[in-house]
Coordinates of C-alpha atoms in Angstrom, one line a residue:
M804 CA 36.1 62.6 68.8
R805 CA 39.1 62.3 70.8
V806 CA 42.1 60.0 70.1
V807 CA 44.7 58.7 71.8
L808 CA 47.9 58.8 70.2
L809 CA 50.5 56.3 72.1
S810 CA 54.1 55.0 71.7
T811 CA 55.8 52.8 73.5
Y812 CA 60.0 53.2 72.3
D813 CA 62.3 55.2 70.3
L814 CA 65.3 55.6 70.3
G815 CA 64.9 58.1 72.8
R816 CA 63.4 60.3 70.6
Q817 CA 60.5 62.6 70.7
P818 CA 58.0 60.3 68.4
F819 CA 57.2 61.5 64.9
G820 CA 55.7 59.2 63.9
L821 CA 53.4 60.7 67.2
A822 CA 53.7 64.0 65.7
S823 CA 53.3 63.1 62.0
P824 CA 49.5 61.3 62.0
A825 CA 48.9 64.2 64.8
A826 CA 48.8 67.0 62.3
W827 CA 47.0 64.9 59.8
L828 CA 44.2 64.6 62.9
R829 CA 44.3 67.6 64.4
R830 CA 43.9 69.5 60.8
A831 CA 40.4 67.1 60.0
G832 CA 39.0 68.3 63.4
F833 CA 39.7 65.9 65.7
D834 CA 40.7 66.5 69.6
V835 CA 44.3 64.5 69.6
T836 CA 46.3 63.8 73.3
C837 CA 50.0 62.5 72.6
V838 CA 50.9 60.3 75.4
D839 CA 54.7 59.0 74.5
L840 CA 55.2 56.2 77.1
S841 CA 58.6 55.7 77.8
R842 CA 58.6 59.2 79.3
E843 CA 55.1 59.8 80.8
K844 CA 52.3 58.0 82.2
L845 CA 49.5 56.6 80.6
S846 CA 46.3 58.9 82.6
A847 CA 42.7 57.2 82.6
E848 CA 41.5 59.6 82.3
V849 CA 43.0 60.1 79.5
V850 CA 42.2 56.4 78.3
A851 CA 38.3 56.6 79.1
A852 CA 37.6 60.3 77.7
A853 CA 38.8 59.1 73.9
Q854 CA 37.4 57.1 71.7
F855 CA 40.0 56.6 69.2
A856 CA 43.7 55.0 70.3
A857 CA 46.1 54.3 67.7
I858 CA 49.4 53.1 69.3
Y859 CA 53.0 53.4 66.8
L860 CA 54.7 50.6 66.3
P861 CA 58.1 51.5 63.6
M862 CA 60.6 48.8 65.3
H863 CA 60.4 45.3 66.9
T864 CA 61.2 46.5 70.9
A865 CA 58.6 49.3 70.4
T866 CA 56.1 46.4 69.7
R867 CA 56.8 43.3 72.2
L868 CA 55.7 47.2 75.1
A869 CA 52.6 47.8 73.2
I870 CA 50.3 44.4 74.2
P871 CA 50.1 45.0 77.7
V872 CA 49.0 48.6 76.4
V873 CA 46.8 46.9 74.3
H874 CA 45.6 45.3 77.5
R875 CA 45.7 48.9 79.9
L876 CA 43.2 50.7 77.4
Q877 CA 40.8 47.2 77.0
A878 CA 39.9 47.3 81.1
A879 CA 39.9 51.2 81.1
N880 CA 38.3 52.3 78.6
P881 CA 36.0 48.6 77.4
S882 CA 34.1 50.7 74.0
I883 CA 37.4 52.0 73.4
T884 CA 38.8 51.9 69.7
I885 CA 41.9 50.0 69.6
A886 CA 44.4 50.7 66.8
A887 CA 47.9 49.4 66.1
Y888 CA 50.2 51.4 62.6
G889 CA 53.7 51.4 62.0
L890 CA 56.3 49.7 60.2
Y891 CA 55.9 46.5 62.7
A892 CA 51.8 46.7 63.1
P893 CA 51.1 44.7 60.1
L894 CA 53.9 42.0 60.2
N895 CA 52.6 41.4 64.1
E896 CA 48.7 41.5 62.6
S897 CA 47.4 38.4 63.6
L898 CA 48.5 38.9 67.3
L899 CA 48.4 42.9 67.3
R900 CA 44.5 40.9 66.7
E901 CA 44.0 38.1 68.6
H902 CA 44.5 40.4 71.5
G903 CA 42.2 43.2 70.7
V904 CA 44.1 45.4 68.0
S905 CA 41.0 45.9 65.7
I906 CA 42.8 48.4 63.0
V907 CA 46.0 48.0 62.1
L908 CA 48.0 50.1 59.4
G909 CA 51.2 49.9 57.7
P910 CA 53.9 53.2 57.6
E911 CA 52.3 55.5 55.5
C912 CA 49.1 55.4 57.3
E913 CA 48.6 59.6 58.6
E914 CA 45.6 59.6 55.8
A915 CA 44.2 56.2 57.5
L916 CA 44.2 56.8 60.8
V917 CA 41.7 60.3 59.5
A918 CA 39.2 58.3 58.2
A919 CA 39.5 55.3 60.8
A920 CA 39.4 58.0 63.8
G921 CA 36.4 59.2 61.9
G922 CA 34.7 56.0 61.8
L923 CA 35.2 55.6 57.8
T924 CA 35.8 52.9 55.6
I925 CA 39.5 52.1 54.9
P926 CA 39.5 50.6 51.6
A927 CA 41.5 47.7 50.7
A928 CA 45.1 48.9 49.6
D929 CA 47.3 46.9 47.0
A930 CA 50.6 49.5 47.3
L931 CA 51.6 52.1 50.0
P932 CA 49.9 54.9 49.5
R933 CA 51.6 58.0 48.3
L934 CA 51.0 61.1 50.9
T935 CA 51.4 64.9 50.4
F936 CA 53.4 65.3 53.0
I937 CA 52.5 68.3 56.3
Q938 CA 54.3 69.4 58.8
P939 CA 55.0 67.3 62.3
D940 CA 52.8 68.9 65.2
R941 CA 54.9 68.3 68.0
T942 CA 51.6 69.8 70.3
G943 CA 51.8 68.4 73.7
L944 CA 54.9 65.6 73.2
P945 CA 57.8 65.7 76.5
A946 CA 60.1 68.8 76.0
L947 CA 62.5 67.4 73.9
D948 CA 65.6 68.2 77.0
R949 CA 64.2 64.0 78.2
Y950 CA 65.0 63.3 74.9
A951 CA 68.6 61.8 75.1
S952 CA 70.9 64.1 74.1
L953 CA 74.3 64.5 72.3
Q954 CA 76.9 64.3 74.4
M955 CA 80.2 66.0 73.7
P956 CA 83.6 65.0 73.6
D957 CA 84.2 68.7 75.7
G958 CA 81.9 66.8 78.4
S959 CA 79.3 69.1 77.2
Q960 CA 75.3 68.1 76.3
K961 CA 73.5 69.1 73.8
V962 CA 68.7 69.1 73.2
V963 CA 68.5 67.0 69.8
G964 CA 65.5 66.9 67.8
A965 CA 64.9 64.3 65.4
T966 CA 63.2 64.2 62.3
D967 CA 62.7 62.2 58.4
A968 CA 63.6 63.5 54.9
T969 CA 62.7 60.5 53.4
R970 CA 60.9 57.2 54.4
G971 CA 61.6 53.3 53.2
C972 CA 64.3 52.7 51.2
K973 CA 65.0 51.2 48.2
H974 CA 67.6 48.4 49.0
R975 CA 66.5 45.3 50.5
C976 CA 69.3 44.1 52.5
R977 CA 67.7 40.2 53.3
H978 CA 67.6 40.3 57.2
C979 CA 66.2 44.4 57.3
P980 CA 62.5 44.3 59.1
I981 CA 61.4 47.4 56.6
V982 CA 61.7 44.7 53.7
P983 CA 58.2 42.5 53.8
V984 CA 56.0 46.2 54.4
Y985 CA 58.4 48.6 51.4
D986 CA 59.8 46.3 49.7
G987 CA 62.1 48.6 47.8
Q988 CA 60.3 52.3 47.3
F989 CA 61.1 55.0 49.2
R990 CA 59.4 57.8 50.2
V991 CA 61.0 61.4 49.7
I992 CA 59.6 64.3 51.7
P993 CA 59.3 68.2 50.4
I994 CA 62.5 69.7 51.5
D995 CA 59.8 72.8 52.7
V996 CA 58.1 70.7 55.3
V997 CA 61.5 68.9 57.3
L998 CA 62.9 72.5 57.7
A999 CA 59.6 73.0 59.3
D1000 CA 59.9 70.6 61.5
V1001 CA 63.1 71.0 61.8
R1002 CA 62.8 74.5 62.2
A1003 CA 60.1 74.3 65.7
Q1004 CA 62.4 71.8 66.9
V1005 CA 65.5 74.1 67.4
A1006 CA 62.4 76.9 68.8
Q1007 CA 62.3 74.5 71.8
G1008 CA 65.9 74.3 72.0
A1009 CA 67.5 71.0 69.1
A1010 CA 71.1 72.1 69.0
H1011 CA 71.3 68.7 67.4
I1012 CA 68.4 67.1 64.6
T1013 CA 68.3 63.0 64.5
F1014 CA 67.6 62.3 60.8
G1015 CA 66.6 58.8 60.8
D1016 CA 65.8 58.0 57.6
P1017 CA 67.2 54.4 56.9
D1018 CA 69.2 55.8 54.4
F1019 CA 69.9 59.5 53.8
L1020 CA 71.6 59.2 50.6
N1021 CA 68.1 57.0 48.6
G1022 CA 68.0 60.1 47.2
P1023 CA 71.0 62.0 47.0
T1024 CA 70.2 65.4 44.8
H1025 CA 67.6 65.5 47.5
A1026 CA 69.9 65.0 50.9
R1027 CA 72.5 67.8 49.5
K1028 CA 69.5 70.5 48.5
L1029 CA 68.5 69.2 52.3
I1030 CA 71.4 69.8 54.2
E1031 CA 72.4 72.5 52.1
A1032 CA 69.2 75.0 53.6
L1033 CA 69.5 73.6 56.3
H1034 CA 73.1 74.9 57.5
A1035 CA 72.3 78.2 55.2
E1036 CA 69.4 78.3 57.5
F1037 CA 70.7 77.0 60.8
P1038 CA 74.2 77.6 61.0
T1039 CA 75.4 76.3 64.4
V1040 CA 72.6 73.3 64.3
T1041 CA 74.7 69.9 64.1
Y1042 CA 72.8 66.5 63.0
D1043 CA 73.6 62.8 62.0
V1044 CA 72.2 60.8 59.1
I1045 CA 72.1 56.8 58.7
I1046 CA 74.4 55.5 54.8
K1047 CA 74.8 52.2 53.1
V1048 CA 78.4 51.7 52.6
E1049 CA 77.1 51.1 49.3
H1050 CA 75.9 54.9 49.4
L1051 CA 79.7 55.6 50.8
L1052 CA 81.1 54.4 48.2
Q1053 CA 78.9 55.6 45.2
H1054 CA 79.0 58.9 46.8
R1055 CA 81.9 59.5 48.4
E1056 CA 81.7 62.7 46.7
L1057 CA 79.2 64.8 49.1
L1058 CA 81.6 62.9 51.9
P1059 CA 83.1 66.4 52.9
R1060 CA 79.6 68.0 51.2
L1061 CA 78.1 67.0 54.7
A1062 CA 81.2 67.5 57.4
G1063 CA 81.7 70.7 55.7
T1064 CA 77.8 71.5 57.2
G1065 CA 77.5 69.6 60.2
C1066 CA 76.8 67.0 59.9
L1067 CA 79.2 66.0 63.4
F1068 CA 78.5 61.5 62.1
V1069 CA 76.9 58.7 59.8
T1070 CA 75.7 55.5 61.2
S1071 CA 76.4 52.7 57.8
A1072 CA 75.1 49.2 59.2
V1073 CA 78.2 47.1 58.4
E1074 CA 76.5 44.6 60.0
S1075 CA 80.1 41.3 59.5
V1076 CA 83.1 41.9 58.1
D1077 CA 82.9 38.3 56.4
D1078 CA 82.4 38.5 52.9
E1079 CA 80.1 35.1 53.3
V1080 CA 77.5 36.1 55.5
L1081 CA 77.4 40.0 53.7
A1082 CA 75.9 37.5 50.9
K1083 CA 73.8 35.9 52.7
L1084 CA 72.1 39.2 54.1
E1085 CA 72.6 40.7 50.9
K1086 CA 74.1 44.3 52.4
G1087 CA 75.1 45.3 49.0
H1088 CA 78.4 45.5 49.7
T1089 CA 82.4 43.5 50.6
R1090 CA 84.7 43.5 53.5
A1091 CA 86.9 45.6 51.0
D1092 CA 84.1 47.9 50.7
F1093 CA 84.1 48.5 54.5
F1094 CA 87.9 49.3 54.9
T1095 CA 87.7 51.9 51.2
A1096 CA 84.2 53.8 53.4
A1097 CA 86.4 54.1 56.6
R1098 CA 88.8 55.7 54.7
L1099 CA 86.9 57.8 53.1
C1100 CA 84.8 59.1 55.7
R1101 CA 88.3 59.9 57.5
D1102 CA 89.6 62.0 54.8
A1103 CA 86.4 63.8 54.1
G1104 CA 86.7 64.7 57.8
L1105 CA 83.1 63.0 58.7
T1106 CA 82.9 60.5 61.6
L1107 CA 81.4 56.7 60.8
V1108 CA 79.7 55.1 63.2
P1109 CA 79.5 51.4 62.0
T1110 CA 77.0 49.0 64.0
F1111 CA 76.9 45.2 63.6
V1112 CA 74.9 42.5 63.6
A1113 CA 78.1 40.5 65.8
F1114 CA 76.2 37.6 65.7
T1115 CA 74.5 35.3 63.3
P1116 CA 74.1 31.4 62.4
W1117 CA 77.2 31.9 60.9
T1118 CA 79.1 33.3 62.8
T1119 CA 82.3 31.3 64.7
I1120 CA 84.7 32.2 67.6
D1121 CA 87.1 33.2 64.7
S1122 CA 85.6 35.3 63.2
Y1123 CA 83.5 37.4 66.0
R1124 CA 88.1 37.7 67.3
E1125 CA 88.3 38.3 63.7
L1126 CA 85.8 41.0 63.6
L1127 CA 87.6 42.9 67.0
D1128 CA 90.4 42.7 65.0
V1129 CA 89.4 44.5 61.9
V1130 CA 87.5 47.5 64.0
E1131 CA 90.4 48.2 66.3
D1132 CA 92.9 47.6 62.7
L1133 CA 90.4 51.0 61.5
D1134 CA 90.7 52.0 64.1
L1135 CA 87.1 52.3 65.2
V1136 CA 86.7 51.0 68.9
A1137 CA 85.9 54.4 69.7
N1138 CA 83.1 54.4 66.9
V1139 CA 81.3 51.6 67.8
A1140 CA 78.6 51.7 70.8
P1141 CA 79.5 48.1 73.5
V1142 CA 76.0 47.6 72.8
Q1143 CA 76.8 46.8 69.4
W1144 CA 79.5 43.9 70.7
G1145 CA 77.2 41.6 71.1
I1146 CA 73.9 42.1 68.5
R1147 CA 72.1 39.2 67.6
L1148 CA 70.3 38.4 64.4
L1149 CA 66.6 39.0 65.0
V1150 CA 64.6 36.4 62.4
T1151 CA 60.7 38.0 62.2
W1152 CA 57.8 37.6 60.6
Q1153 CA 58.1 37.8 57.0
S1154 CA 61.7 38.4 57.0
R1155 CA 64.1 38.1 54.0
L1156 CA 65.5 35.6 55.6
L1157 CA 63.8 33.0 55.5
E1158 CA 64.3 32.5 52.1
L1159 CA 67.5 31.0 53.6
P1160 CA 67.2 26.9 53.6
D1161 CA 70.1 27.4 56.7
I1162 CA 68.3 29.5 58.7
R1163 CA 64.8 27.8 58.2
A1164 CA 66.1 24.3 59.1
L1165 CA 67.4 26.6 62.1
V1166 CA 64.0 28.4 63.4
G1167 CA 62.1 27.5 66.4
P1168 CA 57.9 27.9 65.5
F1169 CA 56.8 31.9 66.0
D1170 CA 57.4 32.5 69.3
Q1171 CA 54.6 35.3 70.2
T1172 CA 56.6 36.9 73.4
T1173 CA 60.2 38.0 71.3
L1174 CA 58.1 38.2 68.2
T1175 CA 60.3 36.2 66.0
F1176 CA 61.7 32.7 65.3
P1177 CA 64.1 31.6 68.3
W1178 CA 67.5 30.3 66.7
R1179 CA 70.1 28.5 68.6
H1180 CA 74.0 28.3 67.2
P1181 CA 74.8 24.3 65.8
D1182 CA 77.9 25.5 68.2
P1183 CA 76.7 26.5 71.2
G1184 CA 79.0 28.1 72.5
V1185 CA 78.8 31.0 69.5
D1186 CA 75.2 31.4 71.8
E1187 CA 77.1 31.4 75.5
L1188 CA 80.0 34.4 73.7
Q1189 CA 77.3 36.0 72.7
V1190 CA 75.2 36.1 76.1
H1191 CA 79.3 37.1 77.0
A1192 CA 79.5 39.5 75.5
M1193 CA 76.0 41.4 76.0
R1194 CA 76.5 41.5 79.4
I1195 CA 80.3 42.9 79.6
A1196 CA 78.5 45.2 77.3
G1197 CA 75.6 46.4 80.2
A1198 CA 77.9 45.8 82.8
Q1199 CA 80.0 48.6 81.8
I1200 CA 77.2 50.2 79.5
N1201 CA 78.9 54.6 80.6
G1202 CA 82.5 53.0 80.8
S1203 CA 85.5 53.9 78.0
R1204 CA 84.9 51.5 74.5
Y1205 CA 88.2 50.3 75.0
E1206 CA 88.2 49.1 78.2
V1207 CA 85.0 47.6 76.9
V1208 CA 86.9 45.6 73.9
S1209 CA 89.7 45.1 75.6
T1210 CA 86.8 43.0 78.7
I1211 CA 85.3 40.6 75.7
R1212 CA 88.5 40.4 75.0
N1213 CA 90.2 38.8 78.0
L1214 CA 87.4 36.1 77.2
F1215 CA 89.7 34.6 74.4
A1216 CA 93.1 34.8 77.1
P1217 CA 94.9 32.1 77.6
Q1218 CA 95.0 31.9 81.9
H1219 CA 95.4 28.9 83.7
P1220 CA 92.7 25.7 83.0
G1221 CA 89.2 26.4 84.9
T1222 CA 89.7 30.2 84.2
S1223 CA 88.1 31.4 81.6
A1224 CA 84.5 31.6 80.8
L1225 CA 85.3 30.7 77.0
Q1226 CA 88.7 28.8 76.3
H1227 CA 86.0 26.0 75.3
L1228 CA 85.3 27.6 72.9
S1229 CA 88.4 27.5 69.9
T1230 CA 92.0 27.4 70.4
P1231 CA 93.7 30.6 72.2
A1232 CA 94.2 33.3 69.8
P1233 CA 97.9 33.2 68.8
Q1234 CA 98.8 36.2 70.0
H1235 CA 96.4 39.0 72.2
R1236 CA 95.7 41.8 71.8
S1237 CA 95.6 44.9 74.5
T1238 CA 94.0 47.5 73.6
T1239 CA 94.6 50.1 75.8
A1240 CA 92.3 52.8 77.0
P1241 CA 92.3 56.6 75.6
P1242 CA 91.9 60.1 78.3
H1243 CA 89.0 60.1 77.2
P1244 CA 85.7 58.5 79.9
R1245 CA 84.0 56.7 77.6
T1246 CA 84.6 57.4 73.3
S1247 CA 86.8 60.9 71.5
I1248 CA 83.2 61.6 69.4
P1249 CA 79.7 62.1 69.8
Y1250 CA 77.1 59.1 71.2
M1251 CA 73.5 59.3 71.9
N1252 CA 73.7 59.1 75.8
E1253 CA 70.9 56.8 75.7
P1254 CA 71.4 53.0 74.5
W1255 CA 69.0 52.2 71.3
Y1256 CA 67.8 48.5 71.0
C1257 CA 66.0 47.4 67.0

């Protein structure tokens, strides 16, 4: 039987979510074609020859892009069986079925995909399965140099590979889409399997590895053993990871080891510098914890890359300006990607945010186009600020990150009446800061040269 696996978007990376099920399906004897629609076109001949198609849905953007793909599959091959799998598939099951998807699977679905492709009945599962992981098979995927590369401060670039060392997360942050599916569970992928996948990508030219784990230190002992084994085998290969602020503090003794084994930067979902907002999101850290994490990373020689949900129903004009101040005071302006200044809180299906009365009172009906519960801020000026901030980020995506912040700050600068786009939103800042751009054209830290969106 011929199977086609499709990815619509995966953060500019060669999709692990295609490579892993491809290995399982090929081991079972299926003829598998992998198609990454972010890098290549879908061939009508491939679809016509396939009996089974499965679309990988790891995130919100990927899911929105998938609906038209389902229609294209149906038009090209009316008899094809269409499945959807990944984190966002069960979260949007009713919508997917409405558009013609007949099989919906969550993450940890490789075994179930094999059964589904073979026409077998998939038993109902009350809990996430525990798989015996095997090495992903990246055969047929576009070459790594066609994906996002790592831009180094000296102007050079590194080819980037990506893999997972764990899946899921043991935390239950209220706004996180992982929580409705994993509900505090995570799975450890054996070190030999991870290293085999890294080895295959290094053979393809990868000089840097991005670990896609929601939190690399969910299993700190596993993480330590992995980075030591990785560095021993590939001492010149660098990597980056995602780690919660909470874990940066709890496992501070590992930070120098990360730096010493080639970790170029750690991404951490700080989200806010307002303790009230952090409590509502159940992030597990405070504003002061963020300050401590920034200091610990700097002391360890580790670059911290904070991400934010800058616009929430609780954001105010003044709290947004304070976020800019805090990032500048911590000397982290160069570390923040421009898009972060305009990120708006997404309220998705089954989100734990809907537990909050103020969120339930604010959101509208579920929108099947955006796949969210839309909301408007009680202060229209905050929504206007978000639009301006995102436009600035988009217009200066390749410019200096200092210039981005400076341009956003100019929205608050006291000017002549009628000349400031946001003058009416708040009283003028008591002191307007001027963020001076350094000599670097964009930022002084390594960064991926393709912006990512959730």
